[in-house]
C-alpha cells in the first residue's frame, strides 16, 4: 500500500510530456507558483477544500456539539441503522457512530500531517541538495532507489514491533520511507530550476548554493510541494487506517477509523450498514485530499496529440459529409495537379490561423511557402494531408487534388491519399522516426502497406529506396534504430519513407532547418534530383529565401495567415512587389551580393501579430515602412502585372513606379554611446 | 548490458544486506528478551537468562549478526520463539500464498489498468471522464474496506466465492483459484487504478510524439498506430509502474491475508510482530525484501530490454 505515492502519475504526468515537446513553454508552465485560482477553478478542488475544512472544524469543536461521548453505550440500540437518536447508527456496543467518527478525525488528520511534513520536507531538502551540488546526486539517488524498492509495509510493521503502536513516531518513520518518492518527483524540477539562466547569473554574482536553493529553487517548487503534500496526506490516512485495521492502531477504547472498520467487518453478516459511515467518511477525506492535489497539479494543456481522439475523428467525418456537396464545383483538373482555393484553417470554435489561402502546384514543379515563424505555413502544409493537430481543422475553402476536395474528405478517404498520393517529410527527422522500431521495419511496413507487395519484395525495395536517397551502406542502415544514425542520415531515411508509396506530391515542412549547413545542401540537391527523376511536385515550407532560390519554381509569401504575394520565383526575388517581400529580401544576408552588401542589414520592427490581433485591413500595416491610411481597409490579392503573379498591397503599383526599397533603420547614435560610457564607468 | 546487469545485481544484494541489518537492529530494539518472550509471563529470572545465554543474546551485536547472516545464507533463519518451529520452513510454506496473491493481483491490475488507461487515452471524451472518475474513487477507497464489501456481495449475499481461507494449488487448482479470487480482486482495484492512470498519461504522451504524424502520413491504420506504435512507446513507463505496483501489492497482501484469513507472509508479519517473535520478524522482513527486490530486478531488466537505446549499449 505504500508505493502508491511514488512519482504520482495522476494528472500531473503530461507536464513532462509537454516539456519534451515544447521545452521552453512546457517547463515554465510546470514551475508556476501555487495558484489559488487554479484550485478554485476546479469543482473537485473546491469540494475537497470545503470537506477538509468542515472536517477539521467539526473535529476540533467535537466536544461541544457531539451528541454522545465516544464510550457511551446505548444497549437499547445495539447495531442499529440510522435513527433520530443515532444519525449514523450504532456499533455492537451501542456506541454512537457519528460521535466516534468525529472524535477519531482529529487524531487521524493530525498524525497523517506528521507523515506529510517529514516526507515532504526531507524529500524536498534532498532534492535541493542533489540539484545544488551535482556530486551528491548520484549517492542520494541511489539511496532513494533502494528505499523505494523496499517492502515498506513489512518494514513499518517491524518498526511497530520495536517501538510499539506509537502512532506519531510510526507516521514520522513512514514519512522517511515516503520521502524517497517525493525526492524523485522534486529532483527533475529542482534540476531544471538550477539550470535556469537567472540561477547562473546569481552564481556569478556570488550568491551561495544555499542562498540559490532557498531564494530561486524553493519558490519554484511550491506548487509541487503543495500537490505532493495533499497526495501524501491521503496516503498517510489510508496507511494509518490500514494499520489500525490489522490491530496496530491507537489503544483499544480510543476510536480510530481503521479500527472501527475492523469492528464493522466482524458484523458484515448481521449488520452490513456498520461498514458504510466510517468507510464513507474515510473515502471522502482521501478523495478530498486527492482532489486538491489533482486540481493544483493539473498541468496546463500544452502538448498536442498527433492523432485526434476517436470522438474528434467522428466529428470530422460528420463535418466532411456536410461540406462535401460544396466541393464538386471545381474545374476539371490535370492529373497530379494541386489547387488550393480560399483555404481557411482555424482552432475549433475559435481563432483562425490561416485565411483565404490560394495557390496551384502543377506536376513536377516546386512551390515554396515562405514566411516568418507563426505565419501559418506549416498549418497550410499539414492541411494538404489532413494531418492538422488535434483541435485544429480546415474551416473553409477547397484543397482540390485530382478533382477531389481534400478539405472535405473523411479520415478514411484521407488514409487512401496519404503516402500514396501525397507524402510528408518534416523538420526534425530524428523525431519523425519511431524510436522503438528499426529503420528497416518502418520502411518495409510502409512499402508493404502502400505498394501491396510481399515481405521479400518490400525488403528489396527498401534497399533500393535507401540507395536512391544516397545512402551507401543501406543494408546496415536497415538494421539500425533511429537514435543510431545522424540527423542528415535520418532525413534521408525519412525521405525514403515518404517515397515508399510513390507519391505525386511531396509536402516538405522545413526539411533542412534542423540540419548542418553542409547536409542542408545535400538534402536539397537530393530533392531536386528526385523531382527531376520522378516528376513529382513539392510544396516546400521554408523561411530560407536561399532554399527558395535554389529549388522552387514558384513562391507564395505568407504573412499572418495570408498569402501576400505569389508568382514565379525569379520574378519575386528579382522584382518583389509587396513591402513584406521587400523587407524579407533586404533582411537576408545571402540575398545581397558582396558588391552591394549594405553596411547595415534591414530589420522588420515588431513581431508577427497573434491571430486574435489581426486587423481587418492589411495585416502588415503596423510594421510597414510605407503604410498609409488606405491600408486600413481589407486588401484583395490582385495581379501584380508580371506573368501570373499576385500581390496583396494597395500601394504595390505606387511602390513599383517610385522604385522604393525597404530601408535599414538607423540605430540612434546616442543610445550606442550611452552603453559604452556606462560600461567604462 | 552485462555490466548493467552485474551492477544491478550488486545493488540488489546491497539492498537486501541493508535491510538485514535494519531488521536485526529493529529486532534488538524490541521490548523483552527472547527468553522472556519464549517462556511467557511468570518465568523466573534464571530461566530467562538461561534461554538468553543459550541463544547468544548477550554476545556482542556484531558477532550475533554475522552468526545470523551465516545461518541465513545457508537457508536457516532460526526457530520461532513462540512455537519452536523453523522460521525458514514456516516462511517456505507461507511464501506461495503471498506470491500467488501478489502475482495474481499484479497481473489482474496490469490487464485491467492497461485496458482502462488505453481506452481513456484513445477514446477521450466521456469514456475518459468515466475512467478518470472510477480511478479517483478506486484510489481513495481503502483496500480492506473494498474487501469487506466484496465479501458481503460475493460471499454473504451470493456464495459465488468462499469468504475466507486458502486452498493450496497442489490440493485443488480449481479451489485454489476460487480461494484467491476475492483477495486478488480486492487488491487489484487500487492497483488497476494506479496503472490505468500511468497508462493513460503515457499513451497521451506517446500520441504527442512527432513520429505518430509520420505514421499517419504513410497511411498506417489507426489501430496499428495505437496498439503497436503508441503502446510500444508507452510500454516503458507502464512496466516501470507495474514494478512499483508489485511492491505495493506485496505489502497490501498483509491486509488481504488478515481479512481473508490466508496463511501467508503478511499474516506471519502481523502475528510475529504482535508476539515479539524476534527470529520470525527478522526472517519475514528479509524474505519479503528478497522477493520484492528480485521481482523488481526482473521487471527493470524487462524495461531496459524494451528500450532499444539501452539494449544497444
PDB file of N, CA and C in Angstrom, chain A residues 1 3-4 6 17 142 145-146 148-150 153 157 161-162 242 245-246 265 269 272 275 279 282-283 286 304 306-308 310 411 415 418-419 426 431-437 449 481 483, chain B residues 8 11 15 19 26 29-31 122 140-142 144-145 148 152 156 205 207-211 214 216-220 222 226 229 232 236 244-245 247-248 251 270 273 292 296 308-309 311:
ATOM      1  N   UNK A   1       0.818  -1.210   0.000  1.00  0.00           N
ATOM      2  CA  UNK A   1       0.000   0.000   0.000  1.00  0.00           C
ATOM      3  C   UNK A   1       0.852   1.261   0.000  1.00  0.00           C
ATOM      4  N   UNK A   3       3.759   2.223  -1.902  1.00  0.00           N
ATOM      5  CA  UNK A   3       4.315   2.896  -3.071  1.00  0.00           C
ATOM      6  C   UNK A   3       3.318   3.633  -3.933  1.00  0.00           C
ATOM      7  N   UNK A   4       2.030   3.581  -3.625  1.00  0.00           N
ATOM      8  CA  UNK A   4       1.111   4.389  -4.409  1.00  0.00           C
ATOM      9  C   UNK A   4       1.516   5.852  -4.442  1.00  0.00           C
ATOM     10  N   UNK A   6       4.647   6.935  -4.911  1.00  0.00           N
ATOM     11  CA  UNK A   6       5.803   7.179  -5.756  1.00  0.00           C
ATOM     12  C   UNK A   6       5.379   8.075  -6.886  1.00  0.00           C
ATOM     13  N   UNK A  17       5.445  15.342 -20.474  1.00  0.00           N
ATOM     14  CA  UNK A  17       5.237  15.100 -21.897  1.00  0.00           C
ATOM     15  C   UNK A  17       5.290  16.418 -22.649  1.00  0.00           C
ATOM     16  N   UNK A 142      20.829   6.947  -5.431  1.00  0.00           N
ATOM     17  CA  UNK A 142      20.991   5.513  -5.183  1.00  0.00           C
ATOM     18  C   UNK A 142      20.269   5.104  -3.898  1.00  0.00           C
ATOM     19  N   UNK A 145      16.572   5.118  -4.385  1.00  0.00           N
ATOM     20  CA  UNK A 145      16.157   3.969  -5.197  1.00  0.00           C
ATOM     21  C   UNK A 145      15.992   2.737  -4.314  1.00  0.00           C
ATOM     22  N   UNK A 146      16.968   2.540  -3.439  1.00  0.00           N
ATOM     23  CA  UNK A 146      16.902   1.398  -2.535  1.00  0.00           C
ATOM     24  C   UNK A 146      15.652   1.509  -1.652  1.00  0.00           C
ATOM     25  N   UNK A 148      12.901   2.981  -2.255  1.00  0.00           N
ATOM     26  CA  UNK A 148      11.655   2.766  -2.978  1.00  0.00           C
ATOM     27  C   UNK A 148      11.439   1.306  -3.334  1.00  0.00           C
ATOM     28  N   UNK A 149      12.522   0.519  -3.358  1.00  0.00           N
ATOM     29  CA  UNK A 149      12.336  -0.880  -3.744  1.00  0.00           C
ATOM     30  C   UNK A 149      12.184  -1.777  -2.512  1.00  0.00           C
ATOM     31  N   UNK A 150      11.884  -1.183  -1.368  1.00  0.00           N
ATOM     32  CA  UNK A 150      11.695  -1.987  -0.163  1.00  0.00           C
ATOM     33  C   UNK A 150      10.216  -2.299   0.053  1.00  0.00           C
ATOM     34  N   UNK A 153       5.506  -1.759   3.756  1.00  0.00           N
ATOM     35  CA  UNK A 153       4.542  -2.184   4.768  1.00  0.00           C
ATOM     36  C   UNK A 153       5.186  -3.111   5.784  1.00  0.00           C
ATOM     37  N   UNK A 157       5.804  -2.535   9.827  1.00  0.00           N
ATOM     38  CA  UNK A 157       5.323  -3.460  10.853  1.00  0.00           C
ATOM     39  C   UNK A 157       6.463  -3.874  11.772  1.00  0.00           C
ATOM     40  N   UNK A 161       6.923  -3.419  15.797  1.00  0.00           N
ATOM     41  CA  UNK A 161       7.389  -4.429  16.744  1.00  0.00           C
ATOM     42  C   UNK A 161       8.398  -3.844  17.717  1.00  0.00           C
ATOM     43  N   UNK A 162       9.262  -2.964  17.219  1.00  0.00           N
ATOM     44  CA  UNK A 162      10.317  -2.412  18.055  1.00  0.00           C
ATOM     45  C   UNK A 162       9.834  -1.274  18.938  1.00  0.00           C
ATOM     46  N   UNK A 242      -5.205   1.433   7.596  1.00  0.00           N
ATOM     47  CA  UNK A 242      -4.849   0.037   7.339  1.00  0.00           C
ATOM     48  C   UNK A 242      -4.173  -0.592   8.546  1.00  0.00           C
ATOM     49  N   UNK A 245      -6.593  -1.208  11.153  1.00  0.00           N
ATOM     50  CA  UNK A 245      -7.449  -2.326  10.756  1.00  0.00           C
ATOM     51  C   UNK A 245      -6.831  -3.663  11.153  1.00  0.00           C
ATOM     52  N   UNK A 246      -5.512  -3.809  10.984  1.00  0.00           N
ATOM     53  CA  UNK A 246      -4.901  -5.087  11.354  1.00  0.00           C
ATOM     54  C   UNK A 246      -4.448  -5.082  12.813  1.00  0.00           C
ATOM     55  N   UNK A 265     -16.266  -5.111  10.219  1.00  0.00           N
ATOM     56  CA  UNK A 265     -16.087  -6.299   9.379  1.00  0.00           C
ATOM     57  C   UNK A 265     -16.530  -7.561  10.118  1.00  0.00           C
ATOM     58  N   UNK A 269     -22.088  -9.894   8.394  1.00  0.00           N
ATOM     59  CA  UNK A 269     -23.208 -10.818   8.173  1.00  0.00           C
ATOM     60  C   UNK A 269     -24.515 -10.286   8.756  1.00  0.00           C
ATOM     61  N   UNK A 272     -24.551  -5.132   8.022  1.00  0.00           N
ATOM     62  CA  UNK A 272     -23.672  -4.566   6.977  1.00  0.00           C
ATOM     63  C   UNK A 272     -23.632  -3.039   6.990  1.00  0.00           C
ATOM     64  N   UNK A 275     -20.556  -0.834   8.078  1.00  0.00           N
ATOM     65  CA  UNK A 275     -19.421  -0.553   7.189  1.00  0.00           C
ATOM     66  C   UNK A 275     -19.504   0.844   6.584  1.00  0.00           C
ATOM     67  N   UNK A 279     -16.478   4.022   6.448  1.00  0.00           N
ATOM     68  CA  UNK A 279     -15.845   3.883   5.131  1.00  0.00           C
ATOM     69  C   UNK A 279     -16.073   5.121   4.292  1.00  0.00           C
ATOM     70  N   UNK A 282     -13.964   8.115   5.576  1.00  0.00           N
ATOM     71  CA  UNK A 282     -12.553   7.914   5.229  1.00  0.00           C
ATOM     72  C   UNK A 282     -12.336   8.138   3.729  1.00  0.00           C
ATOM     73  N   UNK A 283     -13.197   7.515   2.907  1.00  0.00           N
ATOM     74  CA  UNK A 283     -13.034   7.647   1.455  1.00  0.00           C
ATOM     75  C   UNK A 283     -13.203   9.093   1.022  1.00  0.00           C
ATOM     76  N   UNK A 286     -10.057  11.062   1.881  1.00  0.00           N
ATOM     77  CA  UNK A 286      -8.967  10.754   0.955  1.00  0.00           C
ATOM     78  C   UNK A 286      -9.244  11.387  -0.406  1.00  0.00           C
ATOM     79  N   UNK A 304       0.200  18.629 -27.879  1.00  0.00           N
ATOM     80  CA  UNK A 304      -0.874  18.416 -28.832  1.00  0.00           C
ATOM     81  C   UNK A 304      -0.765  17.009 -29.393  1.00  0.00           C
ATOM     82  N   UNK A 306      -1.022  14.056 -31.945  1.00  0.00           N
ATOM     83  CA  UNK A 306      -0.954  13.971 -33.396  1.00  0.00           C
ATOM     84  C   UNK A 306      -1.994  13.020 -33.946  1.00  0.00           C
ATOM     85  N   UNK A 307      -2.738  12.405 -33.046  1.00  0.00           N
ATOM     86  CA  UNK A 307      -3.816  11.526 -33.503  1.00  0.00           C
ATOM     87  C   UNK A 307      -5.073  11.984 -32.779  1.00  0.00           C
ATOM     88  N   UNK A 308      -5.993  12.627 -33.495  1.00  0.00           N
ATOM     89  CA  UNK A 308      -7.196  13.085 -32.825  1.00  0.00           C
ATOM     90  C   UNK A 308      -7.907  11.903 -32.174  1.00  0.00           C
ATOM     91  N   UNK A 310     -10.903   9.358 -30.909  1.00  0.00           N
ATOM     92  CA  UNK A 310     -11.968   8.751 -31.711  1.00  0.00           C
ATOM     93  C   UNK A 310     -13.146   9.706 -31.837  1.00  0.00           C
ATOM     94  N   UNK A 411     -11.751  10.942 -42.862  1.00  0.00           N
ATOM     95  CA  UNK A 411     -10.481  10.370 -42.415  1.00  0.00           C
ATOM     96  C   UNK A 411     -10.141   9.137 -43.260  1.00  0.00           C
ATOM     97  N   UNK A 415      -6.882   8.487 -45.655  1.00  0.00           N
ATOM     98  CA  UNK A 415      -5.939   7.374 -45.499  1.00  0.00           C
ATOM     99  C   UNK A 415      -5.560   6.789 -46.853  1.00  0.00           C
ATOM    100  N   UNK A 418      -2.979   9.654 -48.304  1.00  0.00           N
ATOM    101  CA  UNK A 418      -1.694   9.833 -47.625  1.00  0.00           C
ATOM    102  C   UNK A 418      -0.708   8.750 -48.010  1.00  0.00           C
ATOM    103  N   UNK A 419       0.509   9.156 -48.256  1.00  0.00           N
ATOM    104  CA  UNK A 419       1.544   8.190 -48.604  1.00  0.00           C
ATOM    105  C   UNK A 419       1.505   7.808 -50.070  1.00  0.00           C
ATOM    106  N   UNK A 426       9.283  15.975 -42.551  1.00  0.00           N
ATOM    107  CA  UNK A 426       9.143  17.074 -41.602  1.00  0.00           C
ATOM    108  C   UNK A 426      10.482  17.589 -41.105  1.00  0.00           C
ATOM    109  N   UNK A 431      12.937  13.034 -34.729  1.00  0.00           N
ATOM    110  CA  UNK A 431      11.672  12.845 -34.028  1.00  0.00           C
ATOM    111  C   UNK A 431      10.584  12.336 -34.947  1.00  0.00           C
ATOM    112  N   UNK A 432      10.847  12.398 -36.261  1.00  0.00           N
ATOM    113  CA  UNK A 432       9.823  11.928 -37.195  1.00  0.00           C
ATOM    114  C   UNK A 432       9.840  10.415 -37.323  1.00  0.00           C
ATOM    115  N   UNK A 433      10.943   9.779 -36.901  1.00  0.00           N
ATOM    116  CA  UNK A 433      11.022   8.321 -36.996  1.00  0.00           C
ATOM    117  C   UNK A 433      10.700   7.712 -35.634  1.00  0.00           C
ATOM    118  N   UNK A 434      10.057   6.547 -35.664  1.00  0.00           N
ATOM    119  CA  UNK A 434       9.672   5.888 -34.420  1.00  0.00           C
ATOM    120  C   UNK A 434      10.907   5.309 -33.731  1.00  0.00           C
ATOM    121  N   UNK A 435      11.236   5.803 -32.524  1.00  0.00           N
ATOM    122  CA  UNK A 435      12.484   5.376 -31.865  1.00  0.00           C
ATOM    123  C   UNK A 435      12.466   3.912 -31.438  1.00  0.00           C
ATOM    124  N   UNK A 436      11.307   3.296 -31.420  1.00  0.00           N
ATOM    125  CA  UNK A 436      11.190   1.939 -30.901  1.00  0.00           C
ATOM    126  C   UNK A 436      11.370   0.874 -31.976  1.00  0.00           C
ATOM    127  N   UNK A 437      11.378   1.274 -33.242  1.00  0.00           N
ATOM    128  CA  UNK A 437      11.466   0.276 -34.310  1.00  0.00           C
ATOM    129  C   UNK A 437      12.660   0.580 -35.210  1.00  0.00           C
ATOM    130  N   UNK A 449       2.527  -1.848 -47.108  1.00  0.00           N
ATOM    131  CA  UNK A 449       1.187  -1.285 -46.999  1.00  0.00           C
ATOM    132  C   UNK A 449       0.825  -0.490 -48.243  1.00  0.00           C
ATOM    133  N   UNK A 481      18.485   1.475 -35.346  1.00  0.00           N
ATOM    134  CA  UNK A 481      17.395   2.253 -34.770  1.00  0.00           C
ATOM    135  C   UNK A 481      17.665   3.724 -35.052  1.00  0.00           C
ATOM    136  N   UNK A 483      18.019   6.291 -33.306  1.00  0.00           N
ATOM    137  CA  UNK A 483      18.986   7.024 -32.484  1.00  0.00           C
ATOM    138  C   UNK A 483      20.425   6.687 -32.850  1.00  0.00           C
TER     139      UNK A 483
ATOM    140  N   UNK B   8      23.338  -3.987 -11.290  1.00  0.00           N
ATOM    141  CA  UNK B   8      22.024  -4.097 -10.660  1.00  0.00           C
ATOM    142  C   UNK B   8      21.997  -5.241  -9.646  1.00  0.00           C
ATOM    143  N   UNK B  11      23.688  -4.140  -6.565  1.00  0.00           N
ATOM    144  CA  UNK B  11      22.808  -3.178  -5.908  1.00  0.00           C
ATOM    145  C   UNK B  11      21.711  -3.910  -5.137  1.00  0.00           C
ATOM    146  N   UNK B  15      21.015  -3.964  -1.164  1.00  0.00           N
ATOM    147  CA  UNK B  15      19.711  -3.614  -0.592  1.00  0.00           C
ATOM    148  C   UNK B  15      19.288  -4.646   0.453  1.00  0.00           C
ATOM    149  N   UNK B  19      18.766  -4.122   4.519  1.00  0.00           N
ATOM    150  CA  UNK B  19      17.521  -4.457   5.200  1.00  0.00           C
ATOM    151  C   UNK B  19      17.778  -5.488   6.293  1.00  0.00           C
ATOM    152  N   UNK B  26      16.208  -3.612  14.530  1.00  0.00           N
ATOM    153  CA  UNK B  26      14.834  -3.419  14.996  1.00  0.00           C
ATOM    154  C   UNK B  26      14.451  -4.511  15.988  1.00  0.00           C
ATOM    155  N   UNK B  29      15.784  -3.941  19.214  1.00  0.00           N
ATOM    156  CA  UNK B  29      15.168  -2.827  19.925  1.00  0.00           C
ATOM    157  C   UNK B  29      13.799  -3.206  20.481  1.00  0.00           C
ATOM    158  N   UNK B  30      13.331  -4.421  20.114  1.00  0.00           N
ATOM    159  CA  UNK B  30      12.015  -4.848  20.601  1.00  0.00           C
ATOM    160  C   UNK B  30      12.028  -4.966  22.122  1.00  0.00           C
ATOM    161  N   UNK B  31      10.889  -4.647  22.742  1.00  0.00           N
ATOM    162  CA  UNK B  31      10.828  -4.813  24.191  1.00  0.00           C
ATOM    163  C   UNK B  31      10.883  -6.303  24.560  1.00  0.00           C
ATOM    164  N   UNK B 122      -7.380   6.817 -25.677  1.00  0.00           N
ATOM    165  CA  UNK B 122      -7.700   6.715 -27.096  1.00  0.00           C
ATOM    166  C   UNK B 122      -9.084   7.267 -27.398  1.00  0.00           C
ATOM    167  N   UNK B 140      -9.079   6.112  -3.707  1.00  0.00           N
ATOM    168  CA  UNK B 140      -9.445   6.681  -2.403  1.00  0.00           C
ATOM    169  C   UNK B 140     -10.007   5.645  -1.442  1.00  0.00           C
ATOM    170  N   UNK B 141     -10.573   4.570  -1.985  1.00  0.00           N
ATOM    171  CA  UNK B 141     -11.178   3.581  -1.088  1.00  0.00           C
ATOM    172  C   UNK B 141     -10.107   2.655  -0.537  1.00  0.00           C
ATOM    173  N   UNK B 142     -10.073   2.491   0.796  1.00  0.00           N
ATOM    174  CA  UNK B 142      -9.074   1.588   1.360  1.00  0.00           C
ATOM    175  C   UNK B 142      -9.351   0.143   0.939  1.00  0.00           C
ATOM    176  N   UNK B 144      -8.986  -2.642   2.452  1.00  0.00           N
ATOM    177  CA  UNK B 144      -9.682  -3.513   3.398  1.00  0.00           C
ATOM    178  C   UNK B 144     -11.187  -3.265   3.379  1.00  0.00           C
ATOM    179  N   UNK B 145     -11.563  -2.032   3.132  1.00  0.00           N
ATOM    180  CA  UNK B 145     -12.986  -1.712   3.060  1.00  0.00           C
ATOM    181  C   UNK B 145     -13.599  -2.358   1.811  1.00  0.00           C
ATOM    182  N   UNK B 148     -14.092  -6.052   2.352  1.00  0.00           N
ATOM    183  CA  UNK B 148     -15.265  -6.431   3.149  1.00  0.00           C
ATOM    184  C   UNK B 148     -16.528  -6.328   2.305  1.00  0.00           C
ATOM    185  N   UNK B 152     -19.155  -9.213   1.425  1.00  0.00           N
ATOM    186  CA  UNK B 152     -20.595  -9.055   1.610  1.00  0.00           C
ATOM    187  C   UNK B 152     -21.342  -9.414   0.318  1.00  0.00           C
ATOM    188  N   UNK B 156     -21.456 -13.389   1.108  1.00  0.00           N
ATOM    189  CA  UNK B 156     -22.607 -13.385   2.018  1.00  0.00           C
ATOM    190  C   UNK B 156     -23.904 -13.367   1.206  1.00  0.00           C
ATOM    191  N   UNK B 205       1.141  10.889 -23.891  1.00  0.00           N
ATOM    192  CA  UNK B 205       2.458  11.410 -24.227  1.00  0.00           C
ATOM    193  C   UNK B 205       2.943  10.792 -25.531  1.00  0.00           C
ATOM    194  N   UNK B 207       1.180   9.729 -27.990  1.00  0.00           N
ATOM    195  CA  UNK B 207       0.437  10.254 -29.141  1.00  0.00           C
ATOM    196  C   UNK B 207       0.849  11.687 -29.479  1.00  0.00           C
ATOM    197  N   UNK B 208       1.578  12.333 -28.556  1.00  0.00           N
ATOM    198  CA  UNK B 208       2.068  13.681 -28.850  1.00  0.00           C
ATOM    199  C   UNK B 208       3.404  13.652 -29.588  1.00  0.00           C
ATOM    200  N   UNK B 209       3.968  12.471 -29.748  1.00  0.00           N
ATOM    201  CA  UNK B 209       5.263  12.375 -30.415  1.00  0.00           C
ATOM    202  C   UNK B 209       5.101  12.598 -31.912  1.00  0.00           C
ATOM    203  N   UNK B 210       6.126  13.214 -32.494  1.00  0.00           N
ATOM    204  CA  UNK B 210       6.000  13.571 -33.902  1.00  0.00           C
ATOM    205  C   UNK B 210       5.957  12.356 -34.809  1.00  0.00           C
ATOM    206  N   UNK B 211       6.575  11.234 -34.379  1.00  0.00           N
ATOM    207  CA  UNK B 211       6.584  10.093 -35.298  1.00  0.00           C
ATOM    208  C   UNK B 211       5.191   9.526 -35.528  1.00  0.00           C
ATOM    209  N   UNK B 214       4.208  10.973 -38.707  1.00  0.00           N
ATOM    210  CA  UNK B 214       4.833  10.284 -39.838  1.00  0.00           C
ATOM    211  C   UNK B 214       4.075   8.999 -40.153  1.00  0.00           C
ATOM    212  N   UNK B 216       0.970   8.358 -39.617  1.00  0.00           N
ATOM    213  CA  UNK B 216      -0.293   8.688 -40.285  1.00  0.00           C
ATOM    214  C   UNK B 216      -0.028   9.103 -41.724  1.00  0.00           C
ATOM    215  N   UNK B 217       1.081   9.820 -41.942  1.00  0.00           N
ATOM    216  CA  UNK B 217       1.392  10.295 -43.285  1.00  0.00           C
ATOM    217  C   UNK B 217       1.707   9.138 -44.226  1.00  0.00           C
ATOM    218  N   UNK B 218       2.069   7.970 -43.675  1.00  0.00           N
ATOM    219  CA  UNK B 218       2.308   6.820 -44.544  1.00  0.00           C
ATOM    220  C   UNK B 218       1.130   5.838 -44.435  1.00  0.00           C
ATOM    221  N   UNK B 219      -0.047   6.392 -44.146  1.00  0.00           N
ATOM    222  CA  UNK B 219      -1.296   5.615 -44.182  1.00  0.00           C
ATOM    223  C   UNK B 219      -1.298   4.407 -43.257  1.00  0.00           C
ATOM    224  N   UNK B 220      -0.632   4.508 -42.119  1.00  0.00           N
ATOM    225  CA  UNK B 220      -0.693   3.412 -41.153  1.00  0.00           C
ATOM    226  C   UNK B 220      -2.108   3.367 -40.565  1.00  0.00           C
ATOM    227  N   UNK B 222      -5.174   3.204 -38.100  1.00  0.00           N
ATOM    228  CA  UNK B 222      -5.253   3.770 -36.755  1.00  0.00           C
ATOM    229  C   UNK B 222      -4.989   2.726 -35.662  1.00  0.00           C
ATOM    230  N   UNK B 226      -2.123   2.965 -32.733  1.00  0.00           N
ATOM    231  CA  UNK B 226      -2.436   2.961 -31.307  1.00  0.00           C
ATOM    232  C   UNK B 226      -1.811   1.771 -30.589  1.00  0.00           C
ATOM    233  N   UNK B 229       2.404   1.018 -32.238  1.00  0.00           N
ATOM    234  CA  UNK B 229       3.426   2.055 -32.110  1.00  0.00           C
ATOM    235  C   UNK B 229       3.294   2.865 -30.820  1.00  0.00           C
ATOM    236  N   UNK B 232       3.678   0.641 -27.692  1.00  0.00           N
ATOM    237  CA  UNK B 232       5.073   0.226 -27.574  1.00  0.00           C
ATOM    238  C   UNK B 232       5.905   1.355 -26.964  1.00  0.00           C
ATOM    239  N   UNK B 236       7.394   1.500 -21.728  1.00  0.00           N
ATOM    240  CA  UNK B 236       8.474   1.667 -20.737  1.00  0.00           C
ATOM    241  C   UNK B 236       7.952   2.182 -19.401  1.00  0.00           C
ATOM    242  N   UNK B 244       6.536  -0.968  -9.666  1.00  0.00           N
ATOM    243  CA  UNK B 244       6.268  -0.217  -8.441  1.00  0.00           C
ATOM    244  C   UNK B 244       5.029  -0.769  -7.746  1.00  0.00           C
ATOM    245  N   UNK B 245       4.046  -1.113  -8.569  1.00  0.00           N
ATOM    246  CA  UNK B 245       2.788  -1.594  -8.037  1.00  0.00           C
ATOM    247  C   UNK B 245       2.954  -2.945  -7.345  1.00  0.00           C
ATOM    248  N   UNK B 247       5.412  -3.969  -5.563  1.00  0.00           N
ATOM    249  CA  UNK B 247       5.864  -3.735  -4.190  1.00  0.00           C
ATOM    250  C   UNK B 247       4.680  -3.383  -3.317  1.00  0.00           C
ATOM    251  N   UNK B 248       3.836  -2.476  -3.840  1.00  0.00           N
ATOM    252  CA  UNK B 248       2.670  -2.050  -3.080  1.00  0.00           C
ATOM    253  C   UNK B 248       1.725  -3.201  -2.806  1.00  0.00           C
ATOM    254  N   UNK B 251       2.961  -5.574  -0.189  1.00  0.00           N
ATOM    255  CA  UNK B 251       2.684  -5.029   1.146  1.00  0.00           C
ATOM    256  C   UNK B 251       1.203  -5.099   1.463  1.00  0.00           C
ATOM    257  N   UNK B 270       2.303  -9.987  10.825  1.00  0.00           N
ATOM    258  CA  UNK B 270       1.349  -9.442  11.794  1.00  0.00           C
ATOM    259  C   UNK B 270       1.444 -10.202  13.122  1.00  0.00           C
ATOM    260  N   UNK B 273       4.999  -9.830  14.865  1.00  0.00           N
ATOM    261  CA  UNK B 273       5.186  -8.503  15.452  1.00  0.00           C
ATOM    262  C   UNK B 273       4.371  -8.396  16.742  1.00  0.00           C
ATOM    263  N   UNK B 292      10.701  -8.948  -3.198  1.00  0.00           N
ATOM    264  CA  UNK B 292      10.376  -7.681  -3.840  1.00  0.00           C
ATOM    265  C   UNK B 292      11.545  -7.190  -4.690  1.00  0.00           C
ATOM    266  N   UNK B 296      11.523  -6.820  -8.740  1.00  0.00           N
ATOM    267  CA  UNK B 296      11.855  -5.503  -9.279  1.00  0.00           C
ATOM    268  C   UNK B 296      12.994  -5.565 -10.271  1.00  0.00           C
ATOM    269  N   UNK B 308      15.156   0.297 -27.009  1.00  0.00           N
ATOM    270  CA  UNK B 308      16.241  -0.002 -27.955  1.00  0.00           C
ATOM    271  C   UNK B 308      17.527   0.745 -27.626  1.00  0.00           C
ATOM    272  N   UNK B 309      17.394   1.955 -27.085  1.00  0.00           N
ATOM    273  CA  UNK B 309      18.592   2.741 -26.789  1.00  0.00           C
ATOM    274  C   UNK B 309      19.454   2.052 -25.752  1.00  0.00           C
ATOM    275  N   UNK B 311      19.174  -1.207 -24.878  1.00  0.00           N
ATOM    276  CA  UNK B 311      19.508  -2.559 -25.284  1.00  0.00           C
ATOM    277  C   UNK B 311      20.792  -2.548 -26.106  1.00  0.00           C
TER     278      UNK B 311
END
